[in-house]
Amino acid sequence: MFAFIVRRVLQAIVVMGVIAFIGFSVQHSIGDPVRDMVGERVSLAEREAIRDQLGLNDPVPIQFGRFCWKALHGDLGISYFHKRPALDVILSKAPATLELVFGATVIILVFCFPVGIYTAIRPRAWLSRFVMAVSTVGVAVPVFLTAIVLIYIFGVELRWLPTYGRGETVALGGWDTGLLTADGLLHLILPSVALSSIMLPLYIRLIRSEMMEVLETEYIKFAWAKGLSRWRIWLLHAFKNTLLPVITVFGVEIGILFAFTLLTETVFQWQGMGFMFLEAVERSDTALLVAYLVVVGVMFVVINTLVDICYGLVNPMVRVAGNP
Amino acid sequence: MNAWRRLRKSYFLYSFRRDPVALASFAIFFFLVLVSLFAPVIAPHNPYDTSTIDVMDAEIPPAWMAGGDARFWLGTDIQGRDLYSTMLYGLRTSVAIGIGAVLFQGILGIVVGLTAGYAGGRVDSFLMRVADIQFSIPYLIVAIITSAIFQLAFGLGRFEQLAMPLLIVIIGISEWPKYARTVRASVLGEKQKEYVEAARVIGLNPARIMYRHILPNTLTPVLVISTIQVAQAVMSEAALSFLGLGMPVTKPSLGSLIKAGFQYVFSGSWWITTFPGMLLVTFTLVVILFGDWLRDVLNPKLYKG
């Protein structure tokens, strides 16, 4: 087990190195920091002096080493537009994105289980057929269209819900939360619904198919024969055994939810990391873009490594067979 | 002739004819592909020909509504282009990018998967590690960051000029691990079989065994995922264009049309976004439905990843 963890962590370090190298080459090859710093009237000789001072004339490996060293200390450069360290900018936007993912997850969890169970135990009811038809179409509808339709219905026609921004937020020790004010919660509703529409159809279908498979097994038939109450069979016997594959998939797909926040944030002008990233691209803010790349890369590497290690703890086959 | 007779008697065609969903979705898919192929012939206006576009025609509602114009039966967009023609050209671009991207990622994934599966050992574990690592990051994130980097590297003007080939490369890069894993899984199964051993015994070189003997037997799962991947690629293109990282507004694709109309939905010009949106949903839906049917019929032991 120890060797497995060491191997996984080493692999994670290599991957982070690769991500850092991509970030470094982007920063190295796009844009000229000297031109950004000084005006037109600075002579070539002075520019050379600044380049020397900044270490831009050093060999590339040394520059890369310096880039990694600074990154390890949390210094990912300074955003041209915000005039603040890029990492600070990203971290100040992170709560908005995390709350959006959280809101969508809550909606998915609240709806996918009852609907999934219902469609599994009553597969022929018209309501189940309707849900399945809607979820089939739902897979094909991109999240930004759902979002536009939601805004049009609830924001423009009915005027029930706010459609852009985060509303009123409260600072909780560096974490700007919209979850504690009524206004912030109202602002969260439409974006979370839009974001959850990506995953909800998939989960309903997953739970339904897993549960229908379980309902066919011998032990369920035996439970019926014993004369247990139907709810006990459905919820305690059948549902419990559908949970394991569902949880496995959920862990993986939460990353996809994060990816789709970029689209949701754009439509709703939600001031999160994705919105900030797209602004950075528009403004050619290379430092912020590289910082985003590194932060997102590190985030996924850490999550995947932790998930792998947890799998290894639970399932010995992974650490023995999965690793030649 | 022989192949045709075999096809006519096959279970594949039998079940296709018996399944109304498969028939309908394939018919619509076929129709949309035809329409996009012949867009220049069918479309009454040419959205690339600026001399026929008049800004005075901008934001005309569909012909059946008050203020509609008989020349533009689905209305016009903000630049005064006929929406119907622009959508046809947009579909053409989207389908071309979708199919191009699938070809690109398919070739890349098949080469990597075949090499990894056939060579085994260190080559295999290295290539598959790379695929696994990329697979663990959502494809959309990879695509968005890649196109952002490309946009900065090429500069906006150059990126817009090259948007179509670049998008094919971007979407291809973001999705190849799926092919690599699928192909490798079936190569591992095929490698043990006797015909491969026989081919090796008569002294054929590895490349020939890989591409002429093993590859044809691994194509069924490739075909199945390819259908779904076309839908996925078209959706990725739309998402990237919507974020402003894909096709520019001057070159209509379904995504860039939706993006262009998005700001005008709330001032009442709903048709600019709605019709391209409906076309996009219809296209992806029929491709997904057809792909589902194909998977059920061919039922290959897909490597679930």
XYZ file of C-alpha atoms in Angstrom:
629
model
C 0.000 0.000 0.000
C 2.799 2.382 0.916
C 4.552 1.739 -2.391
C 1.283 2.372 -4.203
C 0.836 5.755 -2.535
C 4.426 6.736 -3.262
C 4.016 5.775 -6.907
C 0.801 7.762 -7.211
C 2.296 10.835 -5.564
C 5.390 10.659 -7.782
C 3.165 10.442 -10.810
C 1.186 13.463 -9.588
C 4.424 15.430 -9.218
C 5.458 14.549 -12.781
C 2.063 15.663 -14.083
C 2.298 18.938 -12.181
C 5.725 19.438 -13.718
C 4.243 18.975 -17.177
C 1.440 21.432 -16.399
C 3.962 23.942 -15.057
C 6.002 23.502 -18.239
C 2.969 24.208 -20.427
C 2.190 27.279 -18.342
C 5.801 28.388 -18.519
C 6.004 28.007 -22.280
C 2.795 29.975 -22.727
C 4.149 32.765 -20.577
C 7.552 32.569 -22.233
C 6.341 32.710 -25.817
C 3.352 35.057 -25.645
C 3.667 38.718 -24.893
C 6.718 40.739 -23.893
C 6.817 41.737 -20.223
C 9.267 44.566 -20.924
C 6.939 46.168 -23.441
C 4.124 45.925 -20.929
C 6.234 47.608 -18.255
C 7.779 50.538 -20.067
C 6.632 53.220 -22.453
C 7.711 53.865 -26.027
C 10.452 56.326 -25.194
C 12.679 53.828 -23.405
C 15.755 53.099 -25.491
C 16.835 49.662 -26.630
C 19.839 49.633 -24.287
C 17.611 50.388 -21.306
C 15.217 47.661 -22.404
C 18.136 45.218 -22.511
C 19.094 46.286 -19.001
C 15.562 45.624 -17.781
C 15.541 42.269 -19.533
C 18.776 41.386 -17.747
C 17.364 42.566 -14.456
C 14.220 40.473 -14.900
C 16.320 37.477 -15.853
C 14.752 37.189 -19.286
C 18.162 36.646 -20.892
C 18.989 33.634 -18.739
C 18.956 30.137 -20.265
C 15.484 28.666 -20.578
C 15.991 25.838 -18.035
C 17.028 28.362 -15.387
C 13.985 30.503 -16.155
C 11.782 27.429 -15.916
C 13.356 26.528 -12.591
C 12.691 30.031 -11.335
C 9.090 29.812 -12.561
C 8.545 26.551 -10.643
C 10.284 27.891 -7.544
C 8.056 30.976 -7.520
C 4.940 28.901 -8.239
C 5.726 26.666 -5.277
C 5.780 29.778 -3.120
C 2.425 30.893 -4.411
C 3.788 33.544 -6.770
C 2.187 33.068 -10.179
C 2.912 36.520 -11.504
C 0.902 39.709 -11.455
C -2.269 40.222 -13.436
C -1.845 43.127 -15.860
C -5.442 44.166 -15.596
C -6.182 43.716 -11.887
C -2.714 44.917 -10.795
C -2.755 42.244 -8.108
C -1.017 38.896 -7.741
C -2.761 36.482 -10.115
C -3.215 33.837 -7.446
C -5.056 36.336 -5.207
C -7.399 37.245 -8.052
C -8.210 33.596 -8.707
C -8.710 32.761 -5.050
C -11.014 35.739 -4.589
C -13.203 34.389 -7.413
C -13.137 30.774 -6.251
C -15.999 31.024 -3.686
C -18.469 32.073 -6.389
C -17.628 29.062 -8.554
C -17.636 26.651 -5.625
C -21.026 27.902 -4.452
C -22.399 27.466 -7.947
C -21.137 23.883 -8.083
C -22.523 23.337 -4.590
C -25.951 24.677 -5.572
C -26.092 22.485 -8.660
C -24.992 19.436 -6.651
C -27.737 20.021 -4.089
C -30.353 20.223 -6.842
C -29.028 17.072 -8.500
C -28.993 15.136 -5.225
C -32.488 16.277 -4.231
C -34.083 15.302 -7.551
C -32.116 12.406 -8.980
C -32.876 9.857 -6.257
C -36.687 10.119 -6.008
C -37.105 10.470 -9.762
C -34.624 7.709 -10.529
C -36.253 5.329 -8.059
C -39.736 6.133 -9.307
C -38.860 5.523 -12.945
C -37.186 2.247 -11.964
C -40.074 0.783 -9.980
C -42.787 2.060 -12.317
C -41.085 1.792 -15.721
C -44.354 1.648 -17.628
C -46.171 4.541 -15.979
C -46.749 7.483 -18.298
C -44.923 9.793 -15.913
C -41.811 7.587 -16.139
C -41.982 7.547 -19.902
C -42.329 11.305 -19.899
C -39.321 11.705 -17.592
C -37.246 9.384 -19.746
C -38.214 11.242 -22.917
C -37.349 14.584 -21.341
C -34.029 13.276 -20.066
C -33.145 11.944 -23.523
C -33.748 15.343 -25.019
C -32.034 16.961 -22.029
C -28.741 15.261 -22.851
C -28.774 16.924 -26.266
C -29.551 20.453 -25.039
C -26.405 22.466 -24.342
C -26.250 24.210 -20.977
C -26.177 27.712 -22.427
C -29.464 27.149 -24.245
C -31.088 25.910 -21.038
C -29.719 28.977 -19.297
C -31.033 31.370 -21.946
C -34.472 29.769 -21.839
C -34.513 29.973 -18.019
C -33.529 33.631 -18.109
C -36.171 34.348 -20.694
C -38.957 32.631 -18.757
C -38.133 33.530 -15.160
C -36.200 36.728 -15.655
C -37.751 38.501 -18.616
C -41.332 37.224 -18.882
C -42.297 36.387 -15.282
C -39.752 38.654 -13.579
C -39.549 36.300 -10.601
C -35.826 35.784 -10.266
C -32.692 37.875 -10.795
C -30.693 36.792 -13.828
C -27.221 38.170 -13.443
C -24.526 38.580 -10.838
C -24.353 37.159 -7.346
C -26.471 39.697 -5.513
C -25.627 40.598 -1.950
C -22.706 38.722 -0.443
C -21.343 38.495 3.067
C -17.619 38.259 3.811
C -16.876 35.318 6.066
C -13.178 35.632 6.788
C -12.030 36.034 3.172
C -14.837 33.897 1.770
C -17.499 36.014 0.069
C -20.603 33.929 0.436
C -23.977 34.467 -1.149
C -25.485 31.577 0.758
C -26.336 33.585 3.865
C -28.437 36.370 2.385
C -31.895 35.990 0.852
C -30.770 38.063 -2.127
C -27.694 35.912 -2.690
C -29.748 32.722 -2.534
C -32.261 34.096 -5.037
C -29.416 34.919 -7.401
C -28.072 31.398 -7.024
C -31.273 29.634 -8.106
C -31.250 30.072 -11.883
C -27.515 29.434 -12.432
C -27.620 26.285 -10.291
C -30.703 24.961 -12.074
C -29.046 25.598 -15.434
C -25.825 23.907 -14.355
C -27.628 20.923 -12.835
C -29.482 20.350 -16.106
C -26.236 18.946 -17.540
C -25.954 16.108 -15.070
C -29.496 15.527 -13.833
C -30.698 13.548 -16.898
C -27.564 11.398 -16.793
C -27.994 10.595 -13.104
C -31.684 9.803 -13.427
C -30.865 7.360 -16.221
C -27.959 5.879 -14.309
C -29.964 5.336 -11.114
C -32.860 3.931 -13.082
C -30.797 1.400 -15.001
C -28.776 0.337 -11.955
C -31.898 -0.034 -9.841
C -33.775 -1.974 -12.516
C -30.844 -4.345 -12.745
C -30.848 -4.858 -8.978
C -34.631 -5.404 -8.922
C -34.139 -8.414 -11.216
C -31.744 -10.203 -8.869
C -32.548 -13.301 -6.822
C -32.331 -11.736 -3.412
C -35.011 -9.202 -4.286
C -37.272 -12.005 -5.477
C -36.572 -13.762 -2.222
C -37.458 -10.625 -0.282
C -40.773 -10.429 -2.131
C -41.375 -14.108 -1.326
C -40.726 -13.453 2.334
C -43.568 -10.943 2.197
C -41.593 -7.880 3.226
C -43.300 -4.545 2.747
C -42.715 -3.046 -0.662
C -41.074 0.130 0.629
C -38.637 -1.918 2.660
C -37.672 -3.896 -0.420
C -37.389 -0.862 -2.662
C -35.539 1.447 -0.360
C -33.594 -0.796 1.981
C -32.785 -3.803 -0.176
C -32.705 -2.552 -3.722
C -31.767 1.108 -3.426
C -28.846 0.521 -1.093
C -27.147 -1.643 -3.683
C -27.611 0.859 -6.462
C -25.774 3.480 -4.446
C -22.233 2.193 -4.853
C -21.895 2.609 -8.639
C -23.760 5.910 -8.433
C -21.347 7.318 -5.869
C -18.383 6.147 -7.956
C -19.670 7.970 -11.011
C -20.596 11.032 -8.977
C -17.036 11.455 -7.770
C -15.761 11.469 -11.331
C -18.413 13.697 -12.818
C -18.159 16.524 -10.323
C -15.123 17.648 -12.327
C -17.300 17.865 -15.433
C -19.725 20.016 -13.474
C -16.807 22.325 -12.749
C -16.000 22.501 -16.471
C -19.528 23.546 -17.326
C -19.452 26.394 -14.798
C -17.522 28.308 -17.473
C -20.566 28.323 -19.727
C -23.042 28.982 -16.925
C -20.984 31.824 -15.513
C -20.770 33.471 -18.918
C -24.521 33.471 -19.431
C -25.349 34.685 -15.927
C -22.410 37.107 -15.559
C -21.548 35.115 -12.468
C -18.305 36.556 -11.073
C -16.490 33.255 -10.688
C -13.251 31.726 -11.897
C -14.583 30.830 -15.332
C -15.892 34.335 -15.986
C -12.575 35.758 -14.832
C -10.688 33.362 -17.133
C -12.667 34.404 -20.196
C -12.145 38.054 -19.334
C -8.435 37.344 -19.024
C -8.421 35.790 -22.504
C -10.252 38.802 -23.932
C -7.759 41.196 -22.351
C -4.751 39.034 -23.264
C -3.896 38.898 -19.565
C -1.287 36.149 -19.992
C -0.214 36.042 -16.357
C -3.760 35.450 -15.151
C -4.337 32.830 -17.854
C -1.204 30.930 -16.899
C -2.119 31.147 -13.228
C -5.583 29.759 -13.993
C -4.042 26.919 -15.992
C -1.723 26.028 -13.121
C -4.423 26.303 -10.431
C -6.942 24.194 -12.363
C -4.259 21.659 -13.245
C -3.134 21.323 -9.634
C -6.748 21.042 -8.496
C -7.510 18.143 -10.824
C -4.223 16.391 -10.107
C -4.784 16.593 -6.339
C -8.401 15.415 -6.584
C -7.528 12.527 -8.895
C -4.613 11.417 -6.775
C -6.756 11.444 -3.629
C -9.541 9.520 -5.369
C -7.041 6.955 -6.667
C -5.529 6.491 -3.236
C -8.988 6.068 -1.693
C -9.786 3.464 -4.346
C -6.557 1.703 -3.553
C -7.499 1.610 0.129
C -10.940 0.186 -0.577
C -10.126 -2.102 -3.475
C -6.841 -4.046 -3.416
C -7.286 -5.065 -7.060
C -6.565 -1.509 -8.181
C -3.206 -1.297 -6.511
C -2.088 -4.776 -7.549
C -3.482 -5.272 -11.041
C -3.914 -1.706 -12.244
C -0.238 -0.918 -11.910
C 2.252 -2.974 -13.850
C -22.828 -7.384 -55.173
C -22.071 -10.111 -52.723
C -21.575 -7.603 -49.927
C -24.878 -5.982 -50.767
C -26.722 -9.313 -50.559
C -25.056 -10.070 -47.270
C -26.085 -6.673 -45.940
C -29.666 -7.183 -47.078
C -29.987 -10.432 -45.192
C -28.140 -9.238 -42.114
C -29.588 -8.825 -38.670
C -28.231 -5.297 -38.706
C -30.502 -4.100 -41.483
C -33.437 -6.154 -40.208
C -33.376 -4.537 -36.799
C -32.789 -1.144 -38.364
C -35.953 -1.464 -40.422
C -37.915 -2.646 -37.404
C -36.922 0.254 -35.144
C -38.895 3.451 -35.804
C -36.604 5.576 -33.611
C -33.521 4.428 -35.489
C -35.204 4.947 -38.846
C -36.482 8.404 -37.998
C -33.275 9.611 -36.406
C -31.170 8.298 -39.280
C -33.523 9.893 -41.805
C -33.305 13.274 -40.092
C -29.538 12.946 -39.699
C -29.142 12.044 -43.366
C -31.412 14.931 -44.365
C -29.476 17.454 -42.256
C -26.137 16.275 -43.650
C -27.496 16.564 -47.191
C -28.853 20.023 -46.472
C -25.536 21.150 -45.060
C -23.654 19.681 -48.032
C -25.852 21.512 -50.503
C -26.253 24.692 -48.443
C -24.837 26.935 -51.204
C -27.431 25.571 -53.631
C -30.428 25.589 -51.292
C -29.882 28.827 -49.417
C -31.608 31.831 -51.006
C -28.879 34.213 -49.796
C -25.155 33.923 -49.276
C -24.127 35.115 -45.783
C -20.479 35.411 -46.895
C -21.351 37.761 -49.751
C -21.332 41.160 -48.089
C -22.645 42.951 -51.148
C -26.090 41.382 -50.752
C -26.317 42.121 -47.017
C -27.959 45.333 -45.933
C -27.770 46.475 -42.329
C -31.137 48.129 -42.847
C -32.589 44.600 -42.950
C -31.281 43.781 -39.463
C -33.553 42.158 -36.872
C -36.537 41.568 -39.117
C -38.844 39.032 -37.424
C -39.921 35.782 -39.156
C -42.225 36.192 -42.145
C -45.400 35.105 -40.327
C -45.075 37.755 -37.644
C -46.032 41.405 -37.774
C -43.251 43.341 -39.481
C -41.947 40.224 -41.189
C -40.579 40.283 -44.700
C -41.442 37.639 -47.313
C -37.796 37.546 -48.454
C -36.631 36.275 -45.066
C -38.971 33.577 -43.840
C -37.106 32.984 -40.558
C -36.227 36.652 -40.178
C -32.766 38.237 -40.195
C -29.982 38.523 -37.653
C -28.282 41.624 -36.272
C -26.113 42.065 -39.352
C -29.067 41.843 -41.707
C -28.253 38.341 -42.939
C -31.121 36.041 -43.872
C -31.368 33.765 -40.832
C -32.491 30.699 -42.796
C -29.514 30.857 -45.181
C -27.110 31.686 -42.366
C -28.362 28.676 -40.410
C -27.804 26.382 -43.384
C -24.244 27.646 -43.755
C -23.808 27.459 -39.983
C -24.942 23.841 -39.923
C -22.481 23.147 -42.718
C -19.624 24.582 -40.680
C -20.697 22.776 -37.511
C -21.083 19.410 -39.244
C -17.740 19.848 -41.007
C -16.010 20.648 -37.720
C -17.801 17.778 -35.972
C -16.833 15.174 -38.555
C -13.347 16.601 -39.019
C -12.700 16.582 -35.283
C -13.920 12.995 -34.962
C -11.652 11.910 -37.822
C -8.719 13.696 -36.219
C -9.256 12.293 -32.744
C -10.064 8.880 -34.226
C -6.809 8.661 -36.182
C -4.771 9.938 -33.249
C -6.516 7.623 -30.791
C -6.326 4.572 -33.060
C -2.604 5.005 -33.698
C -1.894 5.432 -29.994
C -4.259 2.657 -28.915
C -2.955 0.165 -31.479
C 0.665 0.911 -30.671
C 0.065 0.676 -26.940
C -1.981 -2.488 -27.155
C 0.286 -4.278 -29.604
C 3.641 -3.217 -28.222
C 2.722 -3.699 -24.566
C 5.273 -3.215 -21.794
C 6.790 0.195 -21.241
C 5.363 1.770 -24.386
C 1.910 0.661 -23.333
C 2.139 1.903 -19.775
C 3.601 5.236 -20.863
C 1.004 5.927 -23.569
C -1.885 4.823 -21.395
C -0.658 6.881 -18.441
C -0.712 9.927 -20.702
C -4.212 9.044 -21.890
C -5.420 8.392 -18.329
C -4.070 11.693 -17.098
C -5.717 13.642 -19.862
C -8.899 11.641 -19.433
C -9.062 12.670 -15.779
C -9.381 16.327 -16.793
C -12.779 17.089 -18.362
C -12.564 17.402 -22.154
C -14.293 20.777 -22.090
C -11.625 22.280 -19.819
C -8.890 20.931 -22.099
C -10.654 22.330 -25.166
C -11.297 25.744 -23.608
C -7.773 26.199 -22.300
C -6.221 24.947 -25.547
C -8.238 27.332 -27.646
C -7.519 30.215 -25.265
C -3.803 29.507 -25.631
C -4.147 29.207 -29.417
C -6.040 32.472 -29.531
C -3.311 34.270 -27.622
C -0.539 32.581 -29.586
C -1.990 33.256 -33.030
C -3.545 36.616 -32.240
C -7.269 37.195 -32.633
C -7.266 38.066 -36.351
C -5.220 35.064 -37.382
C -7.231 32.776 -35.087
C -10.473 33.898 -36.712
C -9.031 33.226 -40.150
C -7.922 29.740 -39.200
C -10.840 29.066 -36.848
C -12.145 25.958 -38.590
C -8.953 23.855 -38.838
C -7.897 25.047 -35.395
C -11.211 23.970 -33.867
C -10.852 20.551 -35.479
C -7.423 20.212 -33.895
C -8.585 21.570 -30.526
C -11.607 19.292 -30.233
C -9.544 16.404 -31.576
C -6.853 16.902 -28.963
C -9.391 17.137 -26.159
C -11.075 13.821 -26.983
C -8.482 11.367 -28.315
C -7.984 9.400 -25.065
C -11.445 7.887 -25.456
C -10.435 6.276 -28.758
C -7.036 5.243 -27.470
C -8.572 3.410 -24.515
C -11.313 1.754 -26.560
C -8.935 0.585 -29.277
C -6.324 -0.628 -26.809
C -8.921 -2.637 -24.893
C -10.059 -4.487 -28.000
C -6.495 -4.906 -29.302
C -5.600 -6.665 -26.059
C -8.481 -9.037 -26.697
C -7.547 -9.653 -30.338
C -3.825 -10.068 -29.719
C -4.340 -13.417 -27.996
C -6.196 -14.915 -30.935
C -4.682 -17.497 -33.234
C -4.882 -15.525 -36.455
C -2.487 -12.965 -35.027
C -0.128 -15.710 -33.967
C -0.379 -17.237 -37.440
C 0.397 -13.890 -39.051
C 3.418 -13.533 -36.818
C 4.613 -17.037 -37.596
C 4.621 -16.436 -41.338
C 6.858 -13.479 -40.654
C 4.723 -10.448 -41.419
C 6.078 -7.221 -40.039
C 4.358 -5.746 -36.968
C 2.953 -2.702 -38.767
C 1.164 -4.937 -41.252
C -0.227 -7.172 -38.514
C -1.385 -4.133 -36.578
C -3.061 -2.232 -39.370
C -4.213 -4.969 -41.735
C -5.049 -7.788 -39.363
C -5.918 -6.432 -35.922
C -7.316 -3.009 -36.783
C -10.276 -4.220 -38.897
C -11.392 -6.415 -36.010
C -11.393 -3.532 -33.544
C -13.446 -1.177 -35.671
C -16.904 -2.065 -34.331
C -16.493 -0.278 -30.981
C -14.747 2.565 -32.820
C -17.766 2.950 -35.069
C -20.102 3.009 -32.069
C -18.252 5.706 -30.155
C -17.689 7.697 -33.345
C -21.403 8.353 -33.717
C -21.719 9.729 -30.202
C -18.457 11.613 -30.632
C -19.841 13.516 -33.631
C -22.656 14.815 -31.426
C -20.154 15.593 -28.693
C -17.857 17.448 -31.117
C -20.704 19.536 -32.537
C -21.711 20.455 -28.985
C -18.093 21.310 -28.102
C -17.872 23.555 -31.146
C -21.070 25.313 -30.096
C -19.808 25.722 -26.537
C -16.443 27.107 -27.641
C -18.033 29.483 -30.125
C -20.502 30.592 -27.492
C -17.628 31.471 -25.171
C -16.009 33.476 -27.965
C -13.192 30.950 -28.341
C -14.427 29.317 -31.526
C -15.922 30.455 -34.799
C -16.144 34.252 -35.129
C -19.547 35.849 -35.687
C -18.646 36.696 -39.280
C -18.266 32.987 -40.064
C -21.580 31.462 -39.086
C -21.649 28.205 -37.177
C -24.512 27.115 -34.942
C -22.551 28.152 -31.851
C -21.555 31.585 -33.139
C -25.129 32.253 -34.269
C -26.457 31.443 -30.801
C -23.798 33.673 -29.293
C -24.572 36.545 -31.664
C -28.286 36.371 -30.886
C -27.892 35.890 -27.145
C -27.675 39.591 -26.264
C -30.760 40.329 -28.352
C -33.043 37.674 -26.870
C -34.035 39.922 -24.029
C -34.838 42.890 -26.212
C -37.371 40.791 -28.081
C -35.392 39.390 -31.025
C -35.799 35.808 -29.845
C -35.560 34.191 -33.269
C -31.836 34.823 -33.809
C -30.963 32.450 -30.981
C -33.995 30.175 -30.961
C -33.868 28.742 -34.482
C -30.127 27.908 -34.506
C -30.581 26.507 -31.000
C -33.391 24.242 -32.155
C -31.346 23.100 -35.127
C -28.398 22.311 -32.855
C -30.579 20.331 -30.436
C -32.247 18.418 -33.280
C -28.925 17.500 -34.836
C -27.282 16.311 -31.617
C -30.439 14.511 -30.514
C -30.780 12.432 -33.696
C -27.079 11.597 -33.669
C -27.296 10.477 -30.039
C -30.434 8.414 -30.660
C -28.909 6.764 -33.697
C -25.694 6.124 -31.772
C -27.641 4.519 -28.914
C -29.388 2.205 -31.336
C -26.106 1.334 -33.029
C -24.533 0.478 -29.691
C -27.441 -1.745 -28.717
C -27.354 -3.649 -32.009
C -23.624 -4.087 -32.391
C -23.280 -4.456 -28.622
C -19.529 -4.543 -28.461
C -18.013 -4.998 -25.058
C -17.254 -1.344 -24.763
C -14.476 -0.431 -22.423
C -16.332 1.663 -19.905
C -14.276 4.657 -18.976
